[in-house]
Short mmCIF file of C-alpha atoms in Angstrom, two decimals:
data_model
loop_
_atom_site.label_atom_id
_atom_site.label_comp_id
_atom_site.label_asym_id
_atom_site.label_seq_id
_atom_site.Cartn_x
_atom_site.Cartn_y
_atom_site.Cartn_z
CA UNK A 441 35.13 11.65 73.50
CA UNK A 442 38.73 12.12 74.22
CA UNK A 443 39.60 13.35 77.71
CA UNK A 444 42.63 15.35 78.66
CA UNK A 445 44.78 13.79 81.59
CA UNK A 446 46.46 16.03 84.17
CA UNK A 447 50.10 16.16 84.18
CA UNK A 448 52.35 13.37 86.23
CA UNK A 449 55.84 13.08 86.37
CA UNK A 450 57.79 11.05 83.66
CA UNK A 451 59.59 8.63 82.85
CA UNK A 452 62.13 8.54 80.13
CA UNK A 453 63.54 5.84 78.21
CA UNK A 454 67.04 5.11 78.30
CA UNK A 455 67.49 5.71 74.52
CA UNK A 456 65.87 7.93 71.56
CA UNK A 457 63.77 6.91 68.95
CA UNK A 458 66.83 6.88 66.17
CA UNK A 459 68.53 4.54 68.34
CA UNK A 460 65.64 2.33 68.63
CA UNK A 461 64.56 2.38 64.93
CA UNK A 462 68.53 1.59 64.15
CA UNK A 463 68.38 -1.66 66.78
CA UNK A 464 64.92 -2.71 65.23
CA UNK A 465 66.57 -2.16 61.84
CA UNK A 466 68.82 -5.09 62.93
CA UNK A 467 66.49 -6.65 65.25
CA UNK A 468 62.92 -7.33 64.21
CA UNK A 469 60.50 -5.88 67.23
CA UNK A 470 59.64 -7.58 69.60
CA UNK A 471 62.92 -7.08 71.73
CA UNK A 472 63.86 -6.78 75.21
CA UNK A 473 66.48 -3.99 75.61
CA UNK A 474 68.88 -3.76 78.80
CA UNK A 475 70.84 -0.74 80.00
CA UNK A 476 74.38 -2.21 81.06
CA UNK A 477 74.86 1.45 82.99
CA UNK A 478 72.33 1.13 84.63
CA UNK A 479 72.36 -2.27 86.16
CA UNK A 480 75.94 -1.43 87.32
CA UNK A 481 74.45 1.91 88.52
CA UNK A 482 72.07 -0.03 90.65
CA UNK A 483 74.77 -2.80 92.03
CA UNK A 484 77.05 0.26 93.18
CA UNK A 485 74.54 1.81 94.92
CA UNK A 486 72.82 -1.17 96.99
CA UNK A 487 76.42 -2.23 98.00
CA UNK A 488 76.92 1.63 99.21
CA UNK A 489 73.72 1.54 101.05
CA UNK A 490 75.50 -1.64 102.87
CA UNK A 491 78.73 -0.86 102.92
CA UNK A 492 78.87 -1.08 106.71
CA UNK A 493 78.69 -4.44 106.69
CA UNK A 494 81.96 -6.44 106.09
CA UNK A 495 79.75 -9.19 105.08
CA UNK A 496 77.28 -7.88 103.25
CA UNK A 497 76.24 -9.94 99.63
CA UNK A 498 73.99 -9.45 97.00
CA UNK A 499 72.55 -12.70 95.67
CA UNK A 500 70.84 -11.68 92.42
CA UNK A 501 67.81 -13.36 91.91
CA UNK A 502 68.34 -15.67 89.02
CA UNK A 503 64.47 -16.20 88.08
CA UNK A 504 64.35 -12.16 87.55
CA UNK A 505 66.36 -12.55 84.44
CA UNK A 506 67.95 -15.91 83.78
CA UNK A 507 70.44 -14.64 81.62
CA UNK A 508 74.44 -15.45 81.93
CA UNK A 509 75.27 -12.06 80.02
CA UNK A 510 73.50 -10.17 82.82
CA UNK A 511 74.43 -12.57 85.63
CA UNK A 512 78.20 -12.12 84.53
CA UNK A 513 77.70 -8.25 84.78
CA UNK A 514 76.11 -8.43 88.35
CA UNK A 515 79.22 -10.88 89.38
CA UNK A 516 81.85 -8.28 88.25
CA UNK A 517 79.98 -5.69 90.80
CA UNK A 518 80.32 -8.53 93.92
CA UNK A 519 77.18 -9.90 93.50
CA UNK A 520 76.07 -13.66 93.62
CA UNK A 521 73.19 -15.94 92.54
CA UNK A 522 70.35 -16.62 94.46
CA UNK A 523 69.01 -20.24 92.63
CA UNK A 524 65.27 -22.10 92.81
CA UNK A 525 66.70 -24.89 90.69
CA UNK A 526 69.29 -27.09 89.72
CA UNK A 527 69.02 -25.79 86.20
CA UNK A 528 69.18 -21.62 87.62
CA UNK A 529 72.76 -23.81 89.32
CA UNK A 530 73.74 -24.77 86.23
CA UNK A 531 73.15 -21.32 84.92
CA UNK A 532 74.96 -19.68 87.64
CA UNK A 533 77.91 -22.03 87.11
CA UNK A 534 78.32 -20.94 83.47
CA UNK A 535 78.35 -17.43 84.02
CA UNK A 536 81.25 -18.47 86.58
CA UNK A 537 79.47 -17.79 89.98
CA UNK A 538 80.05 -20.95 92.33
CA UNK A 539 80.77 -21.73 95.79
CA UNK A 540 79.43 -19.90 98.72
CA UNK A 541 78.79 -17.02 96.06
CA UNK A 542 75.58 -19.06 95.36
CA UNK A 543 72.48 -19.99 97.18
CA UNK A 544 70.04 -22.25 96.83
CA UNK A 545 66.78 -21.17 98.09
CA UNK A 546 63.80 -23.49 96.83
CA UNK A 547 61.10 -25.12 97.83
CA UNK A 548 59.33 -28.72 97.25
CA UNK A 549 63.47 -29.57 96.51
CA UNK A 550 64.04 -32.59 94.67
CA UNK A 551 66.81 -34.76 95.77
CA UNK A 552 69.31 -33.92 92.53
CA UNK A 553 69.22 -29.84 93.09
CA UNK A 554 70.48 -31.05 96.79
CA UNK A 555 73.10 -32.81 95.69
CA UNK A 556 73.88 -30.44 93.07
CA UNK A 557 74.38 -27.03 95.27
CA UNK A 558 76.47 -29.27 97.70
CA UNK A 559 78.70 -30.29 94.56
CA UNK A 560 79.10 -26.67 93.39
CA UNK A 561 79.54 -25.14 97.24
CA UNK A 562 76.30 -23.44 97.34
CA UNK A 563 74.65 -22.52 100.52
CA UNK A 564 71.20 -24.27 101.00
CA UNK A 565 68.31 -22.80 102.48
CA UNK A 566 65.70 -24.76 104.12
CA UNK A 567 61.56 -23.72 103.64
CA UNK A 568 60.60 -26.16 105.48
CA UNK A 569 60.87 -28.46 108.75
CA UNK A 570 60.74 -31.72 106.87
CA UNK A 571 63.54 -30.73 104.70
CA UNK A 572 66.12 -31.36 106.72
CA UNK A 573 65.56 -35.39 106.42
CA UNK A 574 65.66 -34.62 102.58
CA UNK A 575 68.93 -33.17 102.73
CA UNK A 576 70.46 -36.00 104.80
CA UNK A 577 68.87 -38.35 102.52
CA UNK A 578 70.10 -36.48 99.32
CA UNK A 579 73.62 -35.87 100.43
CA UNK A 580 73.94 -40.12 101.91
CA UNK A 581 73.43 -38.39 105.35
CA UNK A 582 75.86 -35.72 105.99
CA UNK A 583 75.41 -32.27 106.10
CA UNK A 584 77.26 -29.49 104.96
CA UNK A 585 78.83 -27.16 107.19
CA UNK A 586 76.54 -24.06 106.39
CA UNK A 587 72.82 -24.38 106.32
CA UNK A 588 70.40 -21.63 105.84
CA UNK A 589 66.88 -21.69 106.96
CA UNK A 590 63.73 -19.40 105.77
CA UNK A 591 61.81 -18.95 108.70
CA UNK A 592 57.50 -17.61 108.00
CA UNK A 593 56.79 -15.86 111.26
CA UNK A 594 52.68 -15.99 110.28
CA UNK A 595 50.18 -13.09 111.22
CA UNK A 596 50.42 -9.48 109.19
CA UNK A 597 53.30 -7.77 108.52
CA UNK A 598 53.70 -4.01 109.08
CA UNK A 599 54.97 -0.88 107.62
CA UNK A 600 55.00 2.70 108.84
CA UNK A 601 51.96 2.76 106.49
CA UNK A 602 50.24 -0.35 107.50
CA UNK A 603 50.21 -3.90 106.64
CA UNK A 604 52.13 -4.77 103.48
CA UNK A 605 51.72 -8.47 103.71
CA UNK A 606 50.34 -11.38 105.29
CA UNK A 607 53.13 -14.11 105.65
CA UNK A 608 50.56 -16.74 107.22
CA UNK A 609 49.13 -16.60 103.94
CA UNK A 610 52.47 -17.68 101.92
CA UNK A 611 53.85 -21.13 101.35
CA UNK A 612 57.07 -20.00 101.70
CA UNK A 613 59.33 -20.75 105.41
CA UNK A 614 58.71 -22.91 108.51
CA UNK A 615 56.82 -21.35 112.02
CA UNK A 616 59.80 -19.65 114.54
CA UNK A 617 58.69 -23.42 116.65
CA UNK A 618 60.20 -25.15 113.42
CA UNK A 619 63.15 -23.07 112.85
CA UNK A 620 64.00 -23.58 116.46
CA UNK A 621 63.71 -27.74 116.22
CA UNK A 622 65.62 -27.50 112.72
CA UNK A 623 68.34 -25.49 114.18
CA UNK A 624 68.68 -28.22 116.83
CA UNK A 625 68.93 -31.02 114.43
CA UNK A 626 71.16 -29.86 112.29
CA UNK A 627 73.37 -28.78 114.70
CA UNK A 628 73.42 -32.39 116.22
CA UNK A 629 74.05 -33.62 112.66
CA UNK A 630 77.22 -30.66 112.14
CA UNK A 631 76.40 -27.97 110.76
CA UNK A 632 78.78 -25.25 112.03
CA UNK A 633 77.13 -22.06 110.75
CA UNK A 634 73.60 -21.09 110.46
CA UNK A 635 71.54 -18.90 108.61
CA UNK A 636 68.29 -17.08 109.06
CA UNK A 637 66.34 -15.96 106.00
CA UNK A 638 62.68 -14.48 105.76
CA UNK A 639 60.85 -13.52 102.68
CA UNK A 640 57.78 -11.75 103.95
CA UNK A 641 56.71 -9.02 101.21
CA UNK A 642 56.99 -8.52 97.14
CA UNK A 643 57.33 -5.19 95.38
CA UNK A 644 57.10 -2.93 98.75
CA UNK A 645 56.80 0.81 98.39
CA UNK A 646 58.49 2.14 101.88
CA UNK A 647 61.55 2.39 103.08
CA UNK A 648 61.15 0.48 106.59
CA UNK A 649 60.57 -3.06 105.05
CA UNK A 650 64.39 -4.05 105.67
CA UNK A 651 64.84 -2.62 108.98
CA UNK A 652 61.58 -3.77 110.56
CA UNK A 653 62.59 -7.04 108.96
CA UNK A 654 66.20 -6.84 110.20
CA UNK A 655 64.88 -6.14 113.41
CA UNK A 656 63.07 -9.53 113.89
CA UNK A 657 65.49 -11.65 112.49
CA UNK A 658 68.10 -10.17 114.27
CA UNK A 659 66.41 -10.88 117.85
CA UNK A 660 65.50 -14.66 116.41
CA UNK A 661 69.04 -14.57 116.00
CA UNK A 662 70.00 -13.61 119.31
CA UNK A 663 67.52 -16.17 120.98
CA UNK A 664 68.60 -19.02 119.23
CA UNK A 665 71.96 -18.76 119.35
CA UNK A 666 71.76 -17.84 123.19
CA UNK A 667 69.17 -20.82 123.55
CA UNK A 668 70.91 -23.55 121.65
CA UNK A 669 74.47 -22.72 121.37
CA UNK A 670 74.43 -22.08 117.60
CA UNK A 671 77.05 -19.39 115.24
CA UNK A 672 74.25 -17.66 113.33
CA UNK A 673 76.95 -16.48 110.47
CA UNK A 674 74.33 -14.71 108.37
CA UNK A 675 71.06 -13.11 107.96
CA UNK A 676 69.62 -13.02 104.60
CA UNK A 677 66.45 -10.05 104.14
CA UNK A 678 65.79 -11.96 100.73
CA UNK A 679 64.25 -9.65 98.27
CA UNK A 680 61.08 -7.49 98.41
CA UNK A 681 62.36 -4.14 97.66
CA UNK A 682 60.26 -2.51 94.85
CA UNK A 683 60.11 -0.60 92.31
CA UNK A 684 58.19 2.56 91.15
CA UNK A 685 56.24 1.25 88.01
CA UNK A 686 53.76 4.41 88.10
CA UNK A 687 55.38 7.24 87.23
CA UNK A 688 54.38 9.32 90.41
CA UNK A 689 55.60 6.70 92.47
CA UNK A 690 58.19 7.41 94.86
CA UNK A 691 61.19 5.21 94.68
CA UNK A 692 62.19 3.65 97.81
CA UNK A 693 65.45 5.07 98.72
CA UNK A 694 68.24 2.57 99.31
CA UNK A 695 70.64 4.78 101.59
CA UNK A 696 67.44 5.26 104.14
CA UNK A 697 66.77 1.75 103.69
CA UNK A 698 70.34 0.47 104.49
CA UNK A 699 70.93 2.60 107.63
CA UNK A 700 68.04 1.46 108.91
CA UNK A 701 68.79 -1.89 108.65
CA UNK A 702 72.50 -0.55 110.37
CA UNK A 703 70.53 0.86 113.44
CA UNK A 704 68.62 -2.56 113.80
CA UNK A 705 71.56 -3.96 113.68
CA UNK A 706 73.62 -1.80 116.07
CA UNK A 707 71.02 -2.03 118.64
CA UNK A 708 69.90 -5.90 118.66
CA UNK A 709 72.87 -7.53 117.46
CA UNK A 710 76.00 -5.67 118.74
CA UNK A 711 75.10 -5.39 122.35
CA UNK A 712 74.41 -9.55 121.80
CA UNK A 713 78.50 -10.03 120.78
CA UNK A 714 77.34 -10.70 117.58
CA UNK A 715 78.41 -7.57 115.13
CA UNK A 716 80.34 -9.94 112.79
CA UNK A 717 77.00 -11.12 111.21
CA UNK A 718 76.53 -10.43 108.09
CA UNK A 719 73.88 -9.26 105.85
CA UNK A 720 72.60 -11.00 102.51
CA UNK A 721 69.83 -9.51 100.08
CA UNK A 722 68.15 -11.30 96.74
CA UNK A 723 66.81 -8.32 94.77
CA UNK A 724 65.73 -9.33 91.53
CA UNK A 725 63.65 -6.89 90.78
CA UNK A 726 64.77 -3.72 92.39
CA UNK A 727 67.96 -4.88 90.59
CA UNK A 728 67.07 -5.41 87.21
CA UNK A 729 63.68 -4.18 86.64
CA UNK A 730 64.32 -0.36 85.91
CA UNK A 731 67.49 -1.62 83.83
CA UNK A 732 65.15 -3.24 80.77
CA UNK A 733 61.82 -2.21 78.99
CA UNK A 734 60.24 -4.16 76.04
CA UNK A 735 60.22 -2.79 72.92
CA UNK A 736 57.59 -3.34 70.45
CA UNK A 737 55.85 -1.79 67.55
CA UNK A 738 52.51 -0.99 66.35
CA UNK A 739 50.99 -3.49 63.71
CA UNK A 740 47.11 -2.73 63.75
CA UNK A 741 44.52 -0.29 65.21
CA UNK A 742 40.90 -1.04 65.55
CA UNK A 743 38.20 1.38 66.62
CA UNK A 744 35.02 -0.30 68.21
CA UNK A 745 34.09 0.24 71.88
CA UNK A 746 37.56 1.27 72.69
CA UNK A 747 40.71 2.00 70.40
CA UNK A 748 42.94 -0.79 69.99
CA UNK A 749 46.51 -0.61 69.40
CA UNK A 750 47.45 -4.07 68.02
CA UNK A 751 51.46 -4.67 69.02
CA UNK A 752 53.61 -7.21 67.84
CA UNK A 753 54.63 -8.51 71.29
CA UNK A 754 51.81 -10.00 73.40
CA UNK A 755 51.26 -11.43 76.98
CA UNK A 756 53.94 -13.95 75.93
CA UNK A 757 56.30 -11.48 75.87
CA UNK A 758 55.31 -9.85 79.40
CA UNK A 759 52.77 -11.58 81.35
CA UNK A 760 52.51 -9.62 84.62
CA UNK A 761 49.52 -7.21 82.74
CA UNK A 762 47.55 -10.09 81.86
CA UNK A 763 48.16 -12.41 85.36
CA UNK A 764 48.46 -9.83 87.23
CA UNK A 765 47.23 -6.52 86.23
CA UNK A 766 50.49 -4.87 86.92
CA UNK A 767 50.95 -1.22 85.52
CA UNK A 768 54.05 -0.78 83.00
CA UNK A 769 54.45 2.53 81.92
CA UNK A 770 54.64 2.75 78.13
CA UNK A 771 56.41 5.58 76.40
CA UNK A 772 55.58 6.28 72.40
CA UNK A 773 59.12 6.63 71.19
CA UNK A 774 59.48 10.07 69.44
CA UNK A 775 56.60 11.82 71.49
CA UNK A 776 58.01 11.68 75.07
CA UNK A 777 56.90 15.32 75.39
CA UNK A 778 53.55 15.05 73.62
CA UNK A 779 50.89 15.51 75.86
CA UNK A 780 48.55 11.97 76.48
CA UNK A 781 45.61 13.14 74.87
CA UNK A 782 43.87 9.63 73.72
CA UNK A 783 43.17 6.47 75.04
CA UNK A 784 44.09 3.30 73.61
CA UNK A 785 44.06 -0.04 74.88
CA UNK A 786 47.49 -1.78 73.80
CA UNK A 787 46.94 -5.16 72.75
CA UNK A 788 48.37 -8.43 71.59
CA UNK A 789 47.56 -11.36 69.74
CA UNK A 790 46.98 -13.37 72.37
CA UNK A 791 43.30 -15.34 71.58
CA UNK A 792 43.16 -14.41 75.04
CA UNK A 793 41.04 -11.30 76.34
CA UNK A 794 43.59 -10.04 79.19
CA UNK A 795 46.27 -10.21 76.70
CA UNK A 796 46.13 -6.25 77.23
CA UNK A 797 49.80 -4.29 77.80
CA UNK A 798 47.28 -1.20 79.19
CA UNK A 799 43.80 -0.64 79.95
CA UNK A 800 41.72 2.59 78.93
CA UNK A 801 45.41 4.27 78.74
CA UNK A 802 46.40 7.82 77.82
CA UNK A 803 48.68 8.20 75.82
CA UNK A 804 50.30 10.58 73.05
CA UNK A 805 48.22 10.14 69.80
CA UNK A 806 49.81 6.90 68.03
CA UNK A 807 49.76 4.84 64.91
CA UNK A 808 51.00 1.93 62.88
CA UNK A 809 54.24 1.71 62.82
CA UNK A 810 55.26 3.72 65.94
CA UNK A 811 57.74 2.22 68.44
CA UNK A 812 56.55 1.52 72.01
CA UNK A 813 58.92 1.33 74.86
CA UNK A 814 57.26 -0.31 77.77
CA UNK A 815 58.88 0.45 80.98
CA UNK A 816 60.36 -1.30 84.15
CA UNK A 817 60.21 -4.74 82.21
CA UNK A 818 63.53 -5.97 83.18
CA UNK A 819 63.09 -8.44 86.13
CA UNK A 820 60.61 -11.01 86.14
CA UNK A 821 59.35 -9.91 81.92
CA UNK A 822 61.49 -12.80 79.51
CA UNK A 823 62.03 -14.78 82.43
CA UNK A 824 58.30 -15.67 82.73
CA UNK A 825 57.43 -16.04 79.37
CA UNK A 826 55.54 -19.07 77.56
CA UNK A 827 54.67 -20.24 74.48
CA UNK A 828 50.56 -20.03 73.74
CA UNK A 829 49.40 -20.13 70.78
CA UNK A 830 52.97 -20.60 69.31
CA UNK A 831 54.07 -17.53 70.07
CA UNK A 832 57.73 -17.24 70.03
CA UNK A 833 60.08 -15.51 72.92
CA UNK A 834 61.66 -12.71 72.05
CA UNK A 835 65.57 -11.21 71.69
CA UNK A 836 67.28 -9.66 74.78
CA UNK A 837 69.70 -7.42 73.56
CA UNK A 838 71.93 -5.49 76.17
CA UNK A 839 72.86 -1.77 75.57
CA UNK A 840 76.64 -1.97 76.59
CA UNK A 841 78.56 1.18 78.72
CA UNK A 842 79.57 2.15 75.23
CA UNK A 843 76.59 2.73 73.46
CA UNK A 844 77.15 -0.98 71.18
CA UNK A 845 74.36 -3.17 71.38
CA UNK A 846 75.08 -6.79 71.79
CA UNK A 847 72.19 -9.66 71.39
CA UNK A 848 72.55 -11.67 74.36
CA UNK A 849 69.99 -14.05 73.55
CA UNK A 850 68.54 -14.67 69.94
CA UNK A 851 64.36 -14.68 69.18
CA UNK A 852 62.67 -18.12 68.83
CA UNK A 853 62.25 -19.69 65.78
CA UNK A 854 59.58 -22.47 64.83
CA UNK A 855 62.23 -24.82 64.89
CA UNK A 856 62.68 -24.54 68.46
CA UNK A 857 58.90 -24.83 69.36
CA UNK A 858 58.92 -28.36 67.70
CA UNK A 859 62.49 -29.16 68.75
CA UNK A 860 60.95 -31.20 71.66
CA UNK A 861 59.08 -33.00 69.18
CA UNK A 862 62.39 -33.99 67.41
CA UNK A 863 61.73 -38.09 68.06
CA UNK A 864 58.53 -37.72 65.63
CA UNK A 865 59.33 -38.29 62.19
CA UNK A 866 56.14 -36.42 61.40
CA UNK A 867 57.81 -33.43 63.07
CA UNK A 868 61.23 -33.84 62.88
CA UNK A 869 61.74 -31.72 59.63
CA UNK A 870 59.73 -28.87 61.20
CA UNK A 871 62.58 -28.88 64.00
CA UNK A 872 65.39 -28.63 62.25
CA UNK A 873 66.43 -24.67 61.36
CA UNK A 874 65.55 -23.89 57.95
CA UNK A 875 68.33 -22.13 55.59
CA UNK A 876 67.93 -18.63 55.18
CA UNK A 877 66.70 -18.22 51.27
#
């Protein structure tokens, strides 16, 4: 029986239909689509919401969308490249973002993506205690002269709405104890400017994340530099910021968010002789996320205990539905304004049951051969996917300012699945590109 849905606000894609059947004409579905506009649209207004900070950066989290095309775009708006790895260095490095313009915030480091941020300038960021012999072993024991540490402050952490994470339950930072005995060390050793850097939340929906956030860094800030006799040159929020995937979800608004953050900081820090601190954020995905949908196309629809739309992109394409249930709005292209009178599940070919774009979903009535444009897939969508089942990644094609498109990364071919296989005789024809007939 189909069921009529009551009405909820939309979302609308950042093209038409004709402009998406003319790019698939070109590029064979699956794609991933970015809107240049927008991403500088986004850039310009974070950096407003912080303009009161002389300091303030933006490092762009790299593992949202690991592309140098994008990365390149964010640099041009003043932003820099927050790195987990010494490839993600290397990456940033092409695109032409070095020096203090990078940091290097990882975890379990290996000894080579140490030495590697301290050869291109980066700032490193400590998670933990014990890291502090590994960079002093991995540099030949020196230090550099700026070191960052992420500090995990354990318990709950609270909104104006409640608790919107649990820290002690991360693996991420030291204990406020650890920070303090790091601090102390590596100021012995020479460091001559400190950091402080939390991570504490993903994909909030309120607008008092960053200052309650600000707030308790900035009075760790205070103590320890009272305490110990440190310059704490920077305080780095991370990222956390989300996004509204559903479309009656509010979007948290950056200007309340950012003079928030300017009243924690007027009231903890300023009175402390410490107003030339500056302020560092790493959204990936409030960055890039609303800036890049999927596009794919209907291929099959079967009719048993549910209706199936069979797409030609699957959970290797965009993984967060299948790992972690996440909602992506999906828009059938042409019918934006039809009302969502059946429910399909949206499938791939995935021999994998959760390898489902959308549960029980309403949507306009759809067939083969119709266009879907799945929403909000432009942070943390090609950067995670994988090859199962051979499945192939998909283009990323950016939509420039002036309405060109430009293919910023090609699709997979066979040959580069076996490539890896290319000191195998038995495979070493199947990895080598075939000639176009």
């Amino acid at each position: 029986m189909e069921r009529i849905s009551r009405p909820t606000p939309q979302k609308r894609p950042f093209v038409t239909k004709d402009q998406l059947e003319a790019i698939a004409a070109e590029h064979p579905t699956p794609f991933y689509l970015y809107d240049e506009a927008e991403i500088r649209r986004r850039a310009a207004e974070l950096a407003a919401a912080f303009s009161w900070n002389p300091g303030f950066k933006e490092y762009f989290a790299v593992k949202a969308t690991p592309n140098p095309w994008i990365v390149s775009i964010l640099a041009e708006c003043g932003c820099g490249c927050d790195c987990a790895t010494g490839t993600e260095l290397m990456l940033a490095e092409a695109a032409g973002v070095t020096g203090r313009n990078v940091m290097l915030s990882s975890n379990d480091t290996p000894d080579e993506d140490f030495r590697a941020a301290d050869e291109l300038g980066a700032i490193i960021n400590l998670d933990g205690a014990d890291m502090v012999d590994c960079l002093v072993r991995a540099l030949g024991g020196r230090v550099p002269r700026t070191v960052c540490c992420r500090v995990n402050p354990g318990g709950s952490f609270e909104a104006s709405n409640g608790i919107i994470g649990s820290p002690e339950d991360s693996k991420f930072g030291m204990t406020e104890p650890q920070l303090e005995e790091s601090f102390r060390r590596l100021s012995a050793l020479g460091v001559q400017e400190f950091g402080i850097h939390a991570f504490l939340a993903s994909n909030t929906q309120v607008n008092d994340y960053y200052p309650r956030l600000a707030r308790l860094l900035f009075e760790m800030a205070v103590r320890l530099s009272r305490e110990l006799g440190v310059h704490v040159g920077f305080v780095d929020l991370s990222g956390g910021i989300g996004v509204a995937y559903r479309p009656e979800d509010t979007p948290c608004d950056l200007a309340v968010i950012g003079e928030g953050v300017r009243q924690a900081f007027e009231e903890v820090l300023v009175p402390a002789g410490m107003g030339d601190v500056a302020i560092f954020t790493e959204l990936g995905r409030w960055m890039l996320a609303p800036a890049g949908a999927l596009v794919t196309r209907v291929i099959h629809e079967k009719v048993t205990y549910r209706d199936y739309l069979g797409v030609d992109a699957c959970a290797a394409n965009l993984m967060r539905p299948a790992v972690y249930d996440a909602y992506h709005h999906i828009t059938v292209m042409g019918s934006e304004d039809v009302p969502a009178t059946r429910r399909y599940n949206v499938v791939g070919r995935l021999c994998e049951n959760n390898d489902q774009f959308a549960r029980d979903r309403l949507l306009p009535p759809c067939g083969i051969g119709d266009l879907l444009f799945i929403h909000d897939a432009g942070a943390h969508g090609f950067s995670m996917g994988y090859n199962y089942n051979g499945s192939l990644r998909s283009a990323e094609l950016l939509l420039r300012c002036d309405g060109s498109v430009q293919q910023i990364r090609r699709a997979e071919t066979p040959a580069d699945y076996f490539a890896t296989f290319d000191d195998d005789p038995r495979f070493f024809a199947l990895a080598r590109p075939r000639r176009k007939p």
